JSON list of C-alpha atoms in Angstrom, two decimals:
[
{"chain": "G", "resi": 252, "resn": "MET", "atom": "CA", "xyz": [0.13, 0.13, 0.15]},
{"chain": "G", "resi": 253, "resn": "GLU", "atom": "CA", "xyz": [1.27, 3.53, -0.95]},
{"chain": "G", "resi": 254, "resn": "PRO", "atom": "CA", "xyz": [2.62, 5.60, 1.65]},
{"chain": "G", "resi": 255, "resn": "TYR", "atom": "CA", "xyz": [-0.32, 8.03, 1.50]},
{"chain": "G", "resi": 256, "resn": "GLU", "atom": "CA", "xyz": [-3.12, 5.91, 1.34]},
{"chain": "G", "resi": 257, "resn": "GLU", "atom": "CA", "xyz": [-2.07, 4.34, 5.08]},
{"chain": "G", "resi": 258, "resn": "LEU", "atom": "CA", "xyz": [-3.11, 8.11, 6.03]},
{"chain": "G", "resi": 259, "resn": "PHE", "atom": "CA", "xyz": [-6.48, 7.71, 5.01]},
{"chain": "G", "resi": 260, "resn": "LYS", "atom": "CA", "xyz": [-6.83, 3.75, 5.41]},
{"chain": "G", "resi": 261, "resn": "ILE", "atom": "CA", "xyz": [-9.75, 4.32, 7.97]},
{"chain": "G", "resi": 262, "resn": "ARG", "atom": "CA", "xyz": [-11.10, 0.60, 9.34]},
{"chain": "G", "resi": 263, "resn": "HIS", "atom": "CA", "xyz": [-14.72, -0.20, 8.29]},
{"chain": "G", "resi": 264, "resn": "ASN", "atom": "CA", "xyz": [-17.70, -0.05, 10.37]},
{"chain": "G", "resi": 265, "resn": "ASN", "atom": "CA", "xyz": [-18.43, -3.18, 11.99]},
{"chain": "G", "resi": 266, "resn": "ARG", "atom": "CA", "xyz": [-22.15, -2.39, 10.33]},
{"chain": "G", "resi": 267, "resn": "LYS", "atom": "CA", "xyz": [-23.68, -5.59, 8.24]},
{"chain": "G", "resi": 268, "resn": "PRO", "atom": "CA", "xyz": [-24.73, -5.56, 5.24]},
{"chain": "G", "resi": 269, "resn": "ASP", "atom": "CA", "xyz": [-28.28, -5.69, 5.14]},
{"chain": "G", "resi": 270, "resn": "LYS", "atom": "CA", "xyz": [-30.72, -5.61, 2.43]},
{"chain": "G", "resi": 271, "resn": "GLY", "atom": "CA", "xyz": [-31.74, -1.06, 1.98]},
{"chain": "G", "resi": 272, "resn": "LYS", "atom": "CA", "xyz": [-28.14, -0.59, 3.54]},
{"chain": "G", "resi": 273, "resn": "VAL", "atom": "CA", "xyz": [-25.61, 1.16, 1.43]},
{"chain": "G", "resi": 274, "resn": "LEU", "atom": "CA", "xyz": [-22.33, 0.70, 0.39]},
{"chain": "G", "resi": 275, "resn": "ILE", "atom": "CA", "xyz": [-20.07, 3.42, 0.15]},
{"chain": "G", "resi": 276, "resn": "SER", "atom": "CA", "xyz": [-16.75, 2.86, -1.47]},
{"chain": "G", "resi": 277, "resn": "GLU", "atom": "CA", "xyz": [-13.29, 3.72, -0.42]},
{"chain": "G", "resi": 278, "resn": "PRO", "atom": "CA", "xyz": [-12.13, 6.87, -1.71]},
{"chain": "G", "resi": 279, "resn": "PHE", "atom": "CA", "xyz": [-8.83, 4.32, -2.92]},
{"chain": "G", "resi": 280, "resn": "MET", "atom": "CA", "xyz": [-10.69, 2.21, -5.56]},
{"chain": "G", "resi": 281, "resn": "GLN", "atom": "CA", "xyz": [-10.23, 2.19, -8.56]},
{"chain": "G", "resi": 282, "resn": "GLU", "atom": "CA", "xyz": [-12.18, -0.26, -10.63]},
{"chain": "G", "resi": 283, "resn": "PRO", "atom": "CA", "xyz": [-14.46, 2.19, -12.68]},
{"chain": "G", "resi": 284, "resn": "CYS", "atom": "CA", "xyz": [-17.43, 0.75, -12.06]},
{"chain": "G", "resi": 285, "resn": "PHE", "atom": "CA", "xyz": [-17.24, 1.82, -7.89]},
{"chain": "G", "resi": 286, "resn": "GLN", "atom": "CA", "xyz": [-14.34, 4.55, -7.76]},
{"chain": "G", "resi": 287, "resn": "ARG", "atom": "CA", "xyz": [-16.74, 6.68, -5.08]},
{"chain": "G", "resi": 288, "resn": "SER", "atom": "CA", "xyz": [-19.67, 5.00, -5.36]},
{"chain": "G", "resi": 289, "resn": "VAL", "atom": "CA", "xyz": [-22.89, 4.67, -2.84]},
{"chain": "G", "resi": 290, "resn": "ILE", "atom": "CA", "xyz": [-24.66, 1.22, -3.89]},
{"chain": "G", "resi": 291, "resn": "TYR", "atom": "CA", "xyz": [-27.97, 0.53, -2.10]},
{"chain": "G", "resi": 292, "resn": "LEU", "atom": "CA", "xyz": [-29.06, -3.23, -1.45]},
{"chain": "G", "resi": 293, "resn": "ILE", "atom": "CA", "xyz": [-31.31, -4.83, -3.22]},
{"chain": "G", "resi": 294, "resn": "GLU", "atom": "CA", "xyz": [-30.65, -8.36, -1.24]},
{"chain": "G", "resi": 295, "resn": "HIS", "atom": "CA", "xyz": [-28.35, -9.82, 0.87]},
{"chain": "G", "resi": 296, "resn": "GLY", "atom": "CA", "xyz": [-28.00, -13.08, 2.27]},
{"chain": "G", "resi": 297, "resn": "GLU", "atom": "CA", "xyz": [-26.33, -16.77, 2.36]},
{"chain": "G", "resi": 298, "resn": "THR", "atom": "CA", "xyz": [-25.73, -16.45, -1.26]},
{"chain": "G", "resi": 299, "resn": "GLY", "atom": "CA", "xyz": [-24.84, -13.57, -2.18]},
{"chain": "G", "resi": 300, "resn": "SER", "atom": "CA", "xyz": [-25.87, -10.31, -2.95]},
{"chain": "G", "resi": 301, "resn": "MET", "atom": "CA", "xyz": [-27.39, -7.65, -5.30]},
{"chain": "G", "resi": 302, "resn": "GLY", "atom": "CA", "xyz": [-27.00, -3.78, -5.25]},
{"chain": "G", "resi": 303, "resn": "LEU", "atom": "CA", "xyz": [-27.54, -0.71, -7.20]},
{"chain": "G", "resi": 304, "resn": "VAL", "atom": "CA", "xyz": [-24.56, 2.53, -8.24]},
{"chain": "G", "resi": 305, "resn": "LEU", "atom": "CA", "xyz": [-26.38, 5.19, -7.46]},
{"chain": "G", "resi": 306, "resn": "ASN", "atom": "CA", "xyz": [-24.43, 8.35, -7.99]},
{"chain": "G", "resi": 307, "resn": "GLN", "atom": "CA", "xyz": [-23.25, 6.42, -11.68]},
{"chain": "G", "resi": 308, "resn": "LYS", "atom": "CA", "xyz": [-24.82, 8.71, -13.74]},
{"chain": "G", "resi": 309, "resn": "LEU", "atom": "CA", "xyz": [-23.99, 7.43, -17.91]},
{"chain": "G", "resi": 310, "resn": "GLY", "atom": "CA", "xyz": [-24.98, 10.75, -19.81]},
{"chain": "G", "resi": 311, "resn": "LEU", "atom": "CA", "xyz": [-28.38, 9.57, -21.38]},
{"chain": "G", "resi": 312, "resn": "LEU", "atom": "CA", "xyz": [-31.50, 9.85, -21.10]},
{"chain": "G", "resi": 313, "resn": "LEU", "atom": "CA", "xyz": [-33.83, 6.65, -21.35]},
{"chain": "G", "resi": 314, "resn": "ASN", "atom": "CA", "xyz": [-36.38, 8.77, -23.04]},
{"chain": "G", "resi": 315, "resn": "ASN", "atom": "CA", "xyz": [-34.01, 8.29, -26.28]},
{"chain": "G", "resi": 316, "resn": "LEU", "atom": "CA", "xyz": [-33.81, 5.01, -26.28]},
{"chain": "G", "resi": 317, "resn": "ILE", "atom": "CA", "xyz": [-37.29, 2.93, -25.44]},
{"chain": "G", "resi": 318, "resn": "ASP", "atom": "CA", "xyz": [-39.99, 4.70, -27.45]},
{"chain": "G", "resi": 319, "resn": "ASP", "atom": "CA", "xyz": [-42.18, 3.72, -24.55]},
{"chain": "G", "resi": 320, "resn": "PHE", "atom": "CA", "xyz": [-40.64, 7.34, -22.53]},
{"chain": "G", "resi": 321, "resn": "SER", "atom": "CA", "xyz": [-39.88, 9.77, -25.42]},
{"chain": "G", "resi": 322, "resn": "PHE", "atom": "CA", "xyz": [-42.09, 12.10, -23.16]},
{"chain": "G", "resi": 323, "resn": "GLU", "atom": "CA", "xyz": [-41.43, 15.38, -21.62]},
{"chain": "G", "resi": 324, "resn": "GLN", "atom": "CA", "xyz": [-39.72, 14.10, -18.64]},
{"chain": "G", "resi": 325, "resn": "PRO", "atom": "CA", "xyz": [-36.19, 14.39, -18.40]},
{"chain": "G", "resi": 326, "resn": "ILE", "atom": "CA", "xyz": [-35.21, 10.38, -18.02]},
{"chain": "G", "resi": 327, "resn": "PRO", "atom": "CA", "xyz": [-31.81, 9.85, -17.01]},
{"chain": "G", "resi": 328, "resn": "LEU", "atom": "CA", "xyz": [-30.09, 6.53, -16.40]},
{"chain": "G", "resi": 329, "resn": "TYR", "atom": "CA", "xyz": [-27.60, 5.36, -14.26]},
{"chain": "G", "resi": 330, "resn": "LEU", "atom": "CA", "xyz": [-24.90, 2.61, -14.23]},
{"chain": "G", "resi": 331, "resn": "GLY", "atom": "CA", "xyz": [-25.96, -0.03, -11.82]},
{"chain": "G", "resi": 332, "resn": "GLY", "atom": "CA", "xyz": [-23.20, -2.30, -12.15]},
{"chain": "G", "resi": 333, "resn": "PRO", "atom": "CA", "xyz": [-21.31, -4.71, -14.08]},
{"chain": "G", "resi": 334, "resn": "VAL", "atom": "CA", "xyz": [-23.62, -7.10, -14.07]},
{"chain": "G", "resi": 335, "resn": "GLY", "atom": "CA", "xyz": [-26.18, -7.76, -16.57]},
{"chain": "G", "resi": 336, "resn": "VAL", "atom": "CA", "xyz": [-25.43, -4.08, -18.71]},
{"chain": "G", "resi": 337, "resn": "ASP", "atom": "CA", "xyz": [-28.31, -4.63, -21.58]},
{"chain": "G", "resi": 338, "resn": "SER", "atom": "CA", "xyz": [-30.92, -5.17, -19.24]},
{"chain": "G", "resi": 339, "resn": "LEU", "atom": "CA", "xyz": [-32.91, -2.57, -16.91]},
{"chain": "G", "resi": 340, "resn": "PHE", "atom": "CA", "xyz": [-33.93, -2.55, -13.41]},
{"chain": "G", "resi": 341, "resn": "PHE", "atom": "CA", "xyz": [-35.43, 0.80, -11.59]},
{"chain": "G", "resi": 342, "resn": "ILE", "atom": "CA", "xyz": [-35.91, 1.30, -8.06]},
{"chain": "G", "resi": 343, "resn": "HIS", "atom": "CA", "xyz": [-39.21, 3.81, -6.87]},
{"chain": "G", "resi": 344, "resn": "SER", "atom": "CA", "xyz": [-41.10, 5.13, -4.64]},
{"chain": "G", "resi": 345, "resn": "PHE", "atom": "CA", "xyz": [-44.06, 3.79, -5.84]},
{"chain": "G", "resi": 346, "resn": "GLY", "atom": "CA", "xyz": [-44.38, 0.96, -3.78]},
{"chain": "G", "resi": 347, "resn": "ASP", "atom": "CA", "xyz": [-47.78, -1.37, -4.29]},
{"chain": "G", "resi": 348, "resn": "ARG", "atom": "CA", "xyz": [-48.97, 0.74, -6.60]},
{"chain": "G", "resi": 349, "resn": "ILE", "atom": "CA", "xyz": [-46.87, -0.33, -8.98]},
{"chain": "G", "resi": 350, "resn": "PRO", "atom": "CA", "xyz": [-47.83, -4.35, -10.01]},
{"chain": "G", "resi": 351, "resn": "GLU", "atom": "CA", "xyz": [-45.50, -6.97, -9.06]},
{"chain": "G", "resi": 352, "resn": "SER", "atom": "CA", "xyz": [-43.09, -4.49, -7.23]},
{"chain": "G", "resi": 353, "resn": "VAL", "atom": "CA", "xyz": [-40.26, -6.24, -4.58]},
{"chain": "G", "resi": 354, "resn": "HIS", "atom": "CA", "xyz": [-40.24, -4.19, -1.67]},
{"chain": "G", "resi": 355, "resn": "VAL", "atom": "CA", "xyz": [-36.87, -3.24, -0.27]},
{"chain": "G", "resi": 356, "resn": "ASN", "atom": "CA", "xyz": [-37.55, -1.18, 3.04]},
{"chain": "G", "resi": 357, "resn": "GLY", "atom": "CA", "xyz": [-38.71, 2.39, 4.06]},
{"chain": "G", "resi": 358, "resn": "GLU", "atom": "CA", "xyz": [-39.83, 3.74, 1.17]},
{"chain": "G", "resi": 359, "resn": "ILE", "atom": "CA", "xyz": [-38.08, 1.82, -1.49]},
{"chain": "G", "resi": 360, "resn": "SER", "atom": "CA", "xyz": [-39.27, -0.63, -3.39]},
{"chain": "G", "resi": 361, "resn": "PHE", "atom": "CA", "xyz": [-37.76, -2.36, -6.56]},
{"chain": "G", "resi": 362, "resn": "ALA", "atom": "CA", "xyz": [-38.24, -3.02, -10.38]},
{"chain": "G", "resi": 363, "resn": "GLY", "atom": "CA", "xyz": [-41.96, -4.14, -11.03]},
{"chain": "G", "resi": 364, "resn": "ASN", "atom": "CA", "xyz": [-43.90, -4.06, -13.90]},
{"chain": "G", "resi": 365, "resn": "LEU", "atom": "CA", "xyz": [-42.41, -1.31, -16.15]},
{"chain": "G", "resi": 366, "resn": "GLU", "atom": "CA", "xyz": [-46.19, -0.95, -18.67]},
{"chain": "G", "resi": 367, "resn": "TYR", "atom": "CA", "xyz": [-47.93, 0.26, -15.23]},
{"chain": "G", "resi": 368, "resn": "LEU", "atom": "CA", "xyz": [-44.87, 2.41, -14.51]},
{"chain": "G", "resi": 369, "resn": "THR", "atom": "CA", "xyz": [-45.18, 4.57, -17.45]},
{"chain": "G", "resi": 370, "resn": "TYR", "atom": "CA", "xyz": [-48.20, 4.29, -17.76]},
{"chain": "G", "resi": 371, "resn": "MET", "atom": "CA", "xyz": [-48.03, 6.27, -13.98]},
{"chain": "G", "resi": 372, "resn": "LEU", "atom": "CA", "xyz": [-45.60, 8.44, -15.45]},
{"chain": "G", "resi": 373, "resn": "LYS", "atom": "CA", "xyz": [-47.37, 9.60, -19.16]},
{"chain": "G", "resi": 374, "resn": "SER", "atom": "CA", "xyz": [-50.14, 10.53, -16.52]},
{"chain": "G", "resi": 375, "resn": "GLY", "atom": "CA", "xyz": [-48.56, 12.52, -15.38]},
{"chain": "G", "resi": 376, "resn": "ALA", "atom": "CA", "xyz": [-46.71, 11.23, -12.10]},
{"chain": "G", "resi": 377, "resn": "THR", "atom": "CA", "xyz": [-42.99, 12.38, -11.48]},
{"chain": "G", "resi": 378, "resn": "ILE", "atom": "CA", "xyz": [-39.50, 11.13, -12.59]},
{"chain": "G", "resi": 379, "resn": "GLU", "atom": "CA", "xyz": [-37.20, 12.87, -10.09]},
{"chain": "G", "resi": 380, "resn": "GLY", "atom": "CA", "xyz": [-37.55, 11.39, -6.69]},
{"chain": "G", "resi": 381, "resn": "ASN", "atom": "CA", "xyz": [-39.63, 9.18, -7.54]},
{"chain": "G", "resi": 382, "resn": "VAL", "atom": "CA", "xyz": [-38.06, 6.40, -9.55]},
{"chain": "G", "resi": 383, "resn": "LYS", "atom": "CA", "xyz": [-34.74, 5.74, -10.70]},
{"chain": "G", "resi": 384, "resn": "PHE", "atom": "CA", "xyz": [-33.39, 3.27, -13.65]},
{"chain": "G", "resi": 385, "resn": "PHE", "atom": "CA", "xyz": [-30.05, 1.73, -14.31]},
{"chain": "G", "resi": 386, "resn": "LEU", "atom": "CA", "xyz": [-28.46, -0.55, -16.58]},
{"chain": "G", "resi": 387, "resn": "GLY", "atom": "CA", "xyz": [-26.77, -3.82, -15.28]},
{"chain": "G", "resi": 388, "resn": "TYR", "atom": "CA", "xyz": [-26.39, -4.40, -11.33]},
{"chain": "G", "resi": 389, "resn": "SER", "atom": "CA", "xyz": [-24.58, -5.22, -9.31]},
{"chain": "G", "resi": 390, "resn": "GLY", "atom": "CA", "xyz": [-23.58, -9.07, -8.05]},
{"chain": "G", "resi": 391, "resn": "TRP", "atom": "CA", "xyz": [-21.42, -10.60, -5.54]},
{"chain": "G", "resi": 392, "resn": "ARG", "atom": "CA", "xyz": [-21.23, -14.80, -4.82]},
{"chain": "G", "resi": 393, "resn": "GLU", "atom": "CA", "xyz": [-21.90, -15.99, -1.91]},
{"chain": "G", "resi": 394, "resn": "ASN", "atom": "CA", "xyz": [-20.03, -14.62, 1.58]},
{"chain": "G", "resi": 395, "resn": "GLN", "atom": "CA", "xyz": [-18.73, -12.64, -0.76]},
{"chain": "G", "resi": 396, "resn": "LEU", "atom": "CA", "xyz": [-19.07, -8.60, -0.17]},
{"chain": "G", "resi": 397, "resn": "ASN", "atom": "CA", "xyz": [-18.38, -9.46, 3.63]},
{"chain": "G", "resi": 398, "resn": "GLU", "atom": "CA", "xyz": [-15.00, -10.31, 2.62]},
{"chain": "G", "resi": 399, "resn": "GLU", "atom": "CA", "xyz": [-14.79, -7.28, 0.56]},
{"chain": "G", "resi": 400, "resn": "ILE", "atom": "CA", "xyz": [-15.61, -5.38, 4.04]},
{"chain": "G", "resi": 401, "resn": "GLU", "atom": "CA", "xyz": [-13.23, -7.08, 6.56]},
{"chain": "G", "resi": 402, "resn": "ARG", "atom": "CA", "xyz": [-10.02, -5.63, 3.54]},
{"chain": "G", "resi": 403, "resn": "ASN", "atom": "CA", "xyz": [-12.17, -2.19, 3.96]},
{"chain": "G", "resi": 404, "resn": "SER", "atom": "CA", "xyz": [-13.00, -1.50, 0.40]},
{"chain": "G", "resi": 405, "resn": "TRP", "atom": "CA", "xyz": [-16.84, -0.43, 2.15]},
{"chain": "G", "resi": 406, "resn": "ILE", "atom": "CA", "xyz": [-18.78, 1.19, 4.84]},
{"chain": "G", "resi": 407, "resn": "VAL", "atom": "CA", "xyz": [-22.33, -0.06, 5.28]},
{"chain": "G", "resi": 408, "resn": "SER", "atom": "CA", "xyz": [-24.81, 2.82, 5.86]},
{"chain": "G", "resi": 409, "resn": "GLU", "atom": "CA", "xyz": [-27.96, 4.03, 5.26]},
{"chain": "G", "resi": 410, "resn": "LEU", "atom": "CA", "xyz": [-29.38, 6.93, 3.53]},
{"chain": "G", "resi": 411, "resn": "ASP", "atom": "CA", "xyz": [-32.89, 8.63, 3.65]},
{"chain": "G", "resi": 412, "resn": "ALA", "atom": "CA", "xyz": [-35.32, 7.96, 0.03]},
{"chain": "G", "resi": 413, "resn": "THR", "atom": "CA", "xyz": [-34.68, 11.42, -1.20]},
{"chain": "G", "resi": 414, "resn": "ALA", "atom": "CA", "xyz": [-31.52, 10.81, -0.95]},
{"chain": "G", "resi": 415, "resn": "ILE", "atom": "CA", "xyz": [-31.58, 7.38, -2.36]},
{"chain": "G", "resi": 416, "resn": "LEU", "atom": "CA", "xyz": [-33.54, 8.53, -5.77]},
{"chain": "G", "resi": 417, "resn": "SER", "atom": "CA", "xyz": [-32.18, 11.65, -5.71]},
{"chain": "G", "resi": 418, "resn": "SER", "atom": "CA", "xyz": [-29.60, 12.50, -9.01]},
{"chain": "G", "resi": 419, "resn": "GLU", "atom": "CA", "xyz": [-27.12, 14.17, -6.50]},
{"chain": "G", "resi": 420, "resn": "ASP", "atom": "CA", "xyz": [-24.20, 14.34, -9.20]},
{"chain": "G", "resi": 421, "resn": "GLU", "atom": "CA", "xyz": [-21.94, 14.97, -5.47]},
{"chain": "G", "resi": 422, "resn": "LEU", "atom": "CA", "xyz": [-23.77, 11.66, -3.64]},
{"chain": "G", "resi": 423, "resn": "TRP", "atom": "CA", "xyz": [-20.77, 9.86, -2.64]},
{"chain": "G", "resi": 424, "resn": "LYS", "atom": "CA", "xyz": [-19.42, 12.48, -0.38]},
{"chain": "G", "resi": 425, "resn": "SER", "atom": "CA", "xyz": [-22.65, 14.12, 0.67]},
{"chain": "G", "resi": 426, "resn": "ALA", "atom": "CA", "xyz": [-23.25, 10.09, 2.11]},
{"chain": "G", "resi": 427, "resn": "VAL", "atom": "CA", "xyz": [-19.04, 10.18, 3.58]},
{"chain": "G", "resi": 428, "resn": "GLU", "atom": "CA", "xyz": [-19.87, 13.19, 5.42]},
{"chain": "G", "resi": 429, "resn": "SER", "atom": "CA", "xyz": [-22.93, 11.99, 6.99]},
{"chain": "G", "resi": 430, "resn": "LEU", "atom": "CA", "xyz": [-20.80, 9.09, 8.17]},
{"chain": "G", "resi": 431, "resn": "GLY", "atom": "CA", "xyz": [-19.07, 12.35, 10.37]},
{"chain": "G", "resi": 432, "resn": "GLY", "atom": "CA", "xyz": [-15.81, 10.93, 11.92]},
{"chain": "G", "resi": 433, "resn": "SER", "atom": "CA", "xyz": [-12.41, 10.59, 10.76]},
{"chain": "G", "resi": 434, "resn": "TYR", "atom": "CA", "xyz": [-14.36, 9.36, 7.37]},
{"chain": "G", "resi": 435, "resn": "LYS", "atom": "CA", "xyz": [-13.90, 13.17, 6.67]},
{"chain": "G", "resi": 436, "resn": "LEU", "atom": "CA", "xyz": [-10.83, 12.53, 5.38]},
{"chain": "G", "resi": 437, "resn": "TRP", "atom": "CA", "xyz": [-11.76, 10.73, 3.21]},
{"chain": "G", "resi": 438, "resn": "LEU", "atom": "CA", "xyz": [-12.38, 13.67, 1.02]},
{"chain": "G", "resi": 439, "resn": "ASN", "atom": "CA", "xyz": [-9.28, 14.93, 1.05]},
{"chain": "G", "resi": 440, "resn": "TYR", "atom": "CA", "xyz": [-8.34, 12.13, -0.71]},
{"chain": "G", "resi": 441, "resn": "PRO", "atom": "CA", "xyz": [-7.48, 12.35, -4.25]},
{"chain": "G", "resi": 442, "resn": "LYS", "atom": "CA", "xyz": [-9.26, 10.68, -6.94]},
{"chain": "G", "resi": 443, "resn": "ASP", "atom": "CA", "xyz": [-5.82, 10.69, -8.45]},
{"chain": "G", "resi": 444, "resn": "PRO", "atom": "CA", "xyz": [-3.39, 10.77, -6.10]},
{"chain": "G", "resi": 445, "resn": "LYS", "atom": "CA", "xyz": [-0.95, 10.97, -9.34]},
{"chain": "G", "resi": 446, "resn": "MET", "atom": "CA", "xyz": [-2.64, 13.95, -10.27]},
{"chain": "G", "resi": 447, "resn": "ASN", "atom": "CA", "xyz": [-0.91, 16.04, -6.63]}
]
């Protein structure tokens, strides 16, 4: 490990991952999909884990990719992770109003009937703060996520539904700030230390 990384290295916070929690990446992670990422866990159990990266906006609009979504509200797409990038996923705050939704926790549900969601959006339901779309997801095999947490790659935390469903560009920064204490040191670590 480089000496400058040792200055910023902070042990994980001993919180256990679970569905509905978020993973905040350490600042040293260089894999592009997970660099300074915040991941919302959809599932965590004995067989593995699944989550969606909340803050990797792709610069694409769903409106331009699928004819059914060609209406005025802009619908940004996020890279949910490196697995299944040819598949569309979504989380939302509409709960049981979207048939076939899976409740995750609090106000957040995963997936559901896309046709009905499209109908709701065309009928005036607001996208911003209510629904977020992703290409791909993040997945871990049995016990892999726990091992990564033990290696201090992730901090387990919680965010409210407003933060999870927001399009905030600085979500990693605000998630780290919410941890408080010595974690705030991470904000001073350069994204690319070689450029300093």
